[in-house]
mmCIF file of C-alpha atoms in Angstrom:
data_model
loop_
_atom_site.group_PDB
_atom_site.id
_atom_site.type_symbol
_atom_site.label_atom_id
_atom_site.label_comp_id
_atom_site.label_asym_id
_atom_site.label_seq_id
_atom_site.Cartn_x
_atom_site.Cartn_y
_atom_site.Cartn_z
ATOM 1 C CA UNK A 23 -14.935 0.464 19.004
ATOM 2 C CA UNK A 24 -13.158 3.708 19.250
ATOM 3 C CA UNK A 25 -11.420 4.637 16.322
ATOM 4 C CA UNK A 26 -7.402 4.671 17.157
ATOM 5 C CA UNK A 27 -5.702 8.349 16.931
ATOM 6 C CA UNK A 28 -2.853 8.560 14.372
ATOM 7 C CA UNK A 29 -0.289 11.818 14.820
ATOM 8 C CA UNK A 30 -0.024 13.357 11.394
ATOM 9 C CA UNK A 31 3.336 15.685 10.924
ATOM 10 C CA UNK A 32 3.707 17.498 7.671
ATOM 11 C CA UNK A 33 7.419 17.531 7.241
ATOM 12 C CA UNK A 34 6.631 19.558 3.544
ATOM 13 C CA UNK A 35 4.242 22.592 3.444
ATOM 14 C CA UNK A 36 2.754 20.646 0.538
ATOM 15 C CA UNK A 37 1.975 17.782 2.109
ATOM 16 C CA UNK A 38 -1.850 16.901 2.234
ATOM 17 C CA UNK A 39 -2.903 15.008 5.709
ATOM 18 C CA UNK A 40 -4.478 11.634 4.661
ATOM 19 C CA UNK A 41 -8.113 11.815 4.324
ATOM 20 C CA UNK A 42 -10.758 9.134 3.513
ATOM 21 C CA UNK A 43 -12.687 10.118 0.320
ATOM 22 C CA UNK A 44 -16.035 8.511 1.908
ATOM 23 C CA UNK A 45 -17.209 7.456 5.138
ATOM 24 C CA UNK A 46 -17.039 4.134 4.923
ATOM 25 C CA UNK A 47 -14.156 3.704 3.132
ATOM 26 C CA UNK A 48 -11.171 1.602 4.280
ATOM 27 C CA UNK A 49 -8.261 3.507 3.237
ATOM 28 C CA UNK A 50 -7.728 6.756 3.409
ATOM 29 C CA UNK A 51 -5.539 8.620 0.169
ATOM 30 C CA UNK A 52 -2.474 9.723 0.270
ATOM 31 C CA UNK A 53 -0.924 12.355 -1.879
ATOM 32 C CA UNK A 54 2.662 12.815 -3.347
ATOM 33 C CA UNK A 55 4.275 16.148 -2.843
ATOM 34 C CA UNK A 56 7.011 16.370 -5.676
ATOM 35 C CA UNK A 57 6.347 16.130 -10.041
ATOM 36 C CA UNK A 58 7.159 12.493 -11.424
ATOM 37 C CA UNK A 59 7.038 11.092 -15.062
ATOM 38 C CA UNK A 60 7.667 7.688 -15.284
ATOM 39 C CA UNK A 61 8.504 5.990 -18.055
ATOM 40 C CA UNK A 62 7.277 3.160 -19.307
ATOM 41 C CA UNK A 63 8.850 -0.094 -16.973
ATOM 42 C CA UNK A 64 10.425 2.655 -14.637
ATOM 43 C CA UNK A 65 9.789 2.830 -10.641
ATOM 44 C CA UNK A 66 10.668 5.458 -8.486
ATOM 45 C CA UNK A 67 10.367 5.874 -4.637
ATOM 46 C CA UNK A 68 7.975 9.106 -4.127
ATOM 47 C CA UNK A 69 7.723 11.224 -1.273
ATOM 48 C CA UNK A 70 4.319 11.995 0.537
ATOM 49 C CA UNK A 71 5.594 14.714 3.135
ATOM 50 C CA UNK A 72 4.073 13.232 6.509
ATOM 51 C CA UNK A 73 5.308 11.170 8.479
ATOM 52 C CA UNK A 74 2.867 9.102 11.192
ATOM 53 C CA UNK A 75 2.691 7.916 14.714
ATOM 54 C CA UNK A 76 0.725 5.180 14.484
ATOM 55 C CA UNK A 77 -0.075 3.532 17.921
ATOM 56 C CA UNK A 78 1.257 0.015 19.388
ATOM 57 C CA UNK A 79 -0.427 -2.844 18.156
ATOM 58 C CA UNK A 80 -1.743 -1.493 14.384
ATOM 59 C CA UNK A 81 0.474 -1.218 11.645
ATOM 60 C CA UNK A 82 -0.197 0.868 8.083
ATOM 61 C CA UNK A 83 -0.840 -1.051 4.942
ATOM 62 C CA UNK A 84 -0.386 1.197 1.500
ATOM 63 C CA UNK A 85 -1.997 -0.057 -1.484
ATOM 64 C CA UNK A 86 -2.137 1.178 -4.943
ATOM 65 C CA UNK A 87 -5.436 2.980 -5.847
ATOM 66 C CA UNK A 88 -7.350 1.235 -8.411
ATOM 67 C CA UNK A 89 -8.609 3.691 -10.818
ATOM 68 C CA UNK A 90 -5.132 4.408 -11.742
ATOM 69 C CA UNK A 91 -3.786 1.453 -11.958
ATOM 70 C CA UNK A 92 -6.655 0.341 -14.356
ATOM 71 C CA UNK A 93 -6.452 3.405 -16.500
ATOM 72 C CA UNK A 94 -2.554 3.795 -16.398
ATOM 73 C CA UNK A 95 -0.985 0.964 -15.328
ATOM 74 C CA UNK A 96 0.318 2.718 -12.051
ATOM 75 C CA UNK A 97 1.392 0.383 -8.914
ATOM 76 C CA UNK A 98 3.598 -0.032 -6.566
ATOM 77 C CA UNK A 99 6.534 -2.103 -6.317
ATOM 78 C CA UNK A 100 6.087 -3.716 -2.788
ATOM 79 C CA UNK A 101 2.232 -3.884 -2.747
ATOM 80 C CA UNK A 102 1.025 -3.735 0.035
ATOM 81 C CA UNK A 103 3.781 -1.414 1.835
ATOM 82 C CA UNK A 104 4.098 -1.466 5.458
ATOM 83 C CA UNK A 105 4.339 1.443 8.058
ATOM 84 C CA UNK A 106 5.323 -0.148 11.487
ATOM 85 C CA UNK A 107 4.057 1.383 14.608
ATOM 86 C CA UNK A 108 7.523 2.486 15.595
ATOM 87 C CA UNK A 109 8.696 3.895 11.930
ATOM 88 C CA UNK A 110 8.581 7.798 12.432
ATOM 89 C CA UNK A 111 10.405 8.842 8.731
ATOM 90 C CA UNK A 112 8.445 10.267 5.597
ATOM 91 C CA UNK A 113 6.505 7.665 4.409
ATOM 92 C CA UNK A 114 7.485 7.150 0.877
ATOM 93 C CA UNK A 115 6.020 5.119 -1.954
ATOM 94 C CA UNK A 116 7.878 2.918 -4.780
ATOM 95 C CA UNK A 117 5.671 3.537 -7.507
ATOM 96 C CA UNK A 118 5.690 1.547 -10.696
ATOM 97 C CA UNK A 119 4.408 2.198 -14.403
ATOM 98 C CA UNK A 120 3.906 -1.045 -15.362
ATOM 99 C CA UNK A 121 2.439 0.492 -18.940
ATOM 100 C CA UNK A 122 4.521 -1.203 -22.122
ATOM 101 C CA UNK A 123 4.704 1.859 -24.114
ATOM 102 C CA UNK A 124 2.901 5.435 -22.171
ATOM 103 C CA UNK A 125 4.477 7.517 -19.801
ATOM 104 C CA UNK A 126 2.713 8.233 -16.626
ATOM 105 C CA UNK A 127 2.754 12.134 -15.530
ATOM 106 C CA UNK A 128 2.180 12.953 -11.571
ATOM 107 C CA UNK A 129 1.475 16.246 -10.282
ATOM 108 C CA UNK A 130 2.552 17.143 -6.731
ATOM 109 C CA UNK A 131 -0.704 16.988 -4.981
ATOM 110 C CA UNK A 132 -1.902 13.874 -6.884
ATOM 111 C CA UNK A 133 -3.867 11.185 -4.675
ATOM 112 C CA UNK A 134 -1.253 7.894 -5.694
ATOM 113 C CA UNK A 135 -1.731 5.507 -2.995
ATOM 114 C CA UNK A 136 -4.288 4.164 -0.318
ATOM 115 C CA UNK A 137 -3.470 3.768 2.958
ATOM 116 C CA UNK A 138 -5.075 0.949 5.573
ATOM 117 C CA UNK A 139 -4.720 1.626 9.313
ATOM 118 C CA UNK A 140 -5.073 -2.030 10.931
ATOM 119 C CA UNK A 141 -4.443 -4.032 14.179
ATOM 120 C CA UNK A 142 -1.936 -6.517 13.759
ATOM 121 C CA UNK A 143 -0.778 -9.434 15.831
ATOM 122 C CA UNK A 144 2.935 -9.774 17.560
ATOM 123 C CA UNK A 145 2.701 -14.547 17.441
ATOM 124 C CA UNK A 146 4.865 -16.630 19.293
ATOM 125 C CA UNK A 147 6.938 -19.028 16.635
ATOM 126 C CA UNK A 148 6.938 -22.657 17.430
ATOM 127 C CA UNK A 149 9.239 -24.586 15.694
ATOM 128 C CA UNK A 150 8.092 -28.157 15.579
ATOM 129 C CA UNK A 151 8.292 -31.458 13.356
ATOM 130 C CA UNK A 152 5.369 -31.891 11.649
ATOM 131 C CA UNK A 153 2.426 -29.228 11.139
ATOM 132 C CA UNK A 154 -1.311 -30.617 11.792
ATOM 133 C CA UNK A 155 -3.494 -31.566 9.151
ATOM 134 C CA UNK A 156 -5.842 -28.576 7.433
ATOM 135 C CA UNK A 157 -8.234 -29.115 5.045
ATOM 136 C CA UNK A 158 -5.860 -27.108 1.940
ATOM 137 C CA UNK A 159 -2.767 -29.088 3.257
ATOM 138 C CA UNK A 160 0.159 -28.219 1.026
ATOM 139 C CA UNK A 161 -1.864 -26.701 -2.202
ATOM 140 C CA UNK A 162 -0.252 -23.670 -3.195
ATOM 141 C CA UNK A 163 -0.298 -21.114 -6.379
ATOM 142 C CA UNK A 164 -3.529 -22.072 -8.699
ATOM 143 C CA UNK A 165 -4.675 -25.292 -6.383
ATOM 144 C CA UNK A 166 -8.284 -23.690 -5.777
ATOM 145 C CA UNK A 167 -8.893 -23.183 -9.172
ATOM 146 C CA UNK A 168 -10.748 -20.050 -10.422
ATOM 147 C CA UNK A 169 -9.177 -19.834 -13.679
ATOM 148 C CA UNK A 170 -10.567 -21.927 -16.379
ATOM 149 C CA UNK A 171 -7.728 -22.380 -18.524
ATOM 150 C CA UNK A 172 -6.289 -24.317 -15.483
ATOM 151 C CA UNK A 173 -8.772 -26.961 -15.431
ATOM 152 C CA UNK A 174 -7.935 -30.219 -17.158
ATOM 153 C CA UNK A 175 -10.903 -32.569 -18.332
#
């Protein structure tokens, strides 16, 4: 499969072109070009000075990266965010300290987010009366288990 070509303009002089880390990594990093401290509970929409052409029929997923969040409690707000094919502004992301009690201190420059490049589907909604059986039916939050406080005896 050829891998699809994503226009890259850096609308700051800053602003670091995505890049994967590895080779066989799914998302590449993306970098925030302005100083941040958040405080503890706080969120703040962060610039990353590019903005993307991504082609017809893929869409970009941004993800928080995990060494951060597990050694400072950063996020993101709406997790994952999504860049449409046809969004051409800076793409910006709503971080979130979710730390009780430590500031979090960001550098311009500072790798804050992952990005995932992936096809996506345009579906035709049906409405109909009834939906066909499946084998989860209607089981939602917590009905496959995996936690073992959830499991009664």
């Amino acid at each position: 499969m050829d891998n699809p070509h994503v226009l890259v303009v850096r609308s700051e002089a800053s602003a670091r072109v995505p890049v994967y880390a590895h080779d066989d990594d799914a998302g590449a990093d993306l970098a925030i070009v302005e100083d941040v401290t958040l405080a503890p509970g706080e969120r703040r929409v962060v610039g990353t000075g590019i903005q993307l052409a991504i082609p017809a029929g893929f869409a970009g997923f941004v993800y928080p990266r995990s060494g951060l969040a597990a050694r400072c409690g950063l996020s993101m707000v709406n997790s994952p965010g999504v860049i449409d094919a046809g969004y051409r502004g800076e793409i910006r992301i709503c971080l979130l300290n979710t730390d009780r009690h430590d500031p979090i201190h960001l550098s311009a420059g500072d790798l804050v987010a992952q990005m995932v490049i992936q096809p996506v589907a345009h579906v035709v909604f049906t409405p109909t009366h009834q939906l066909p059986d499946s084998g989860r039916g209607a089981g939602g939050y917590g009905s496959s288990g995996g936690v073992a406080a959830w499991r009664t005896a």
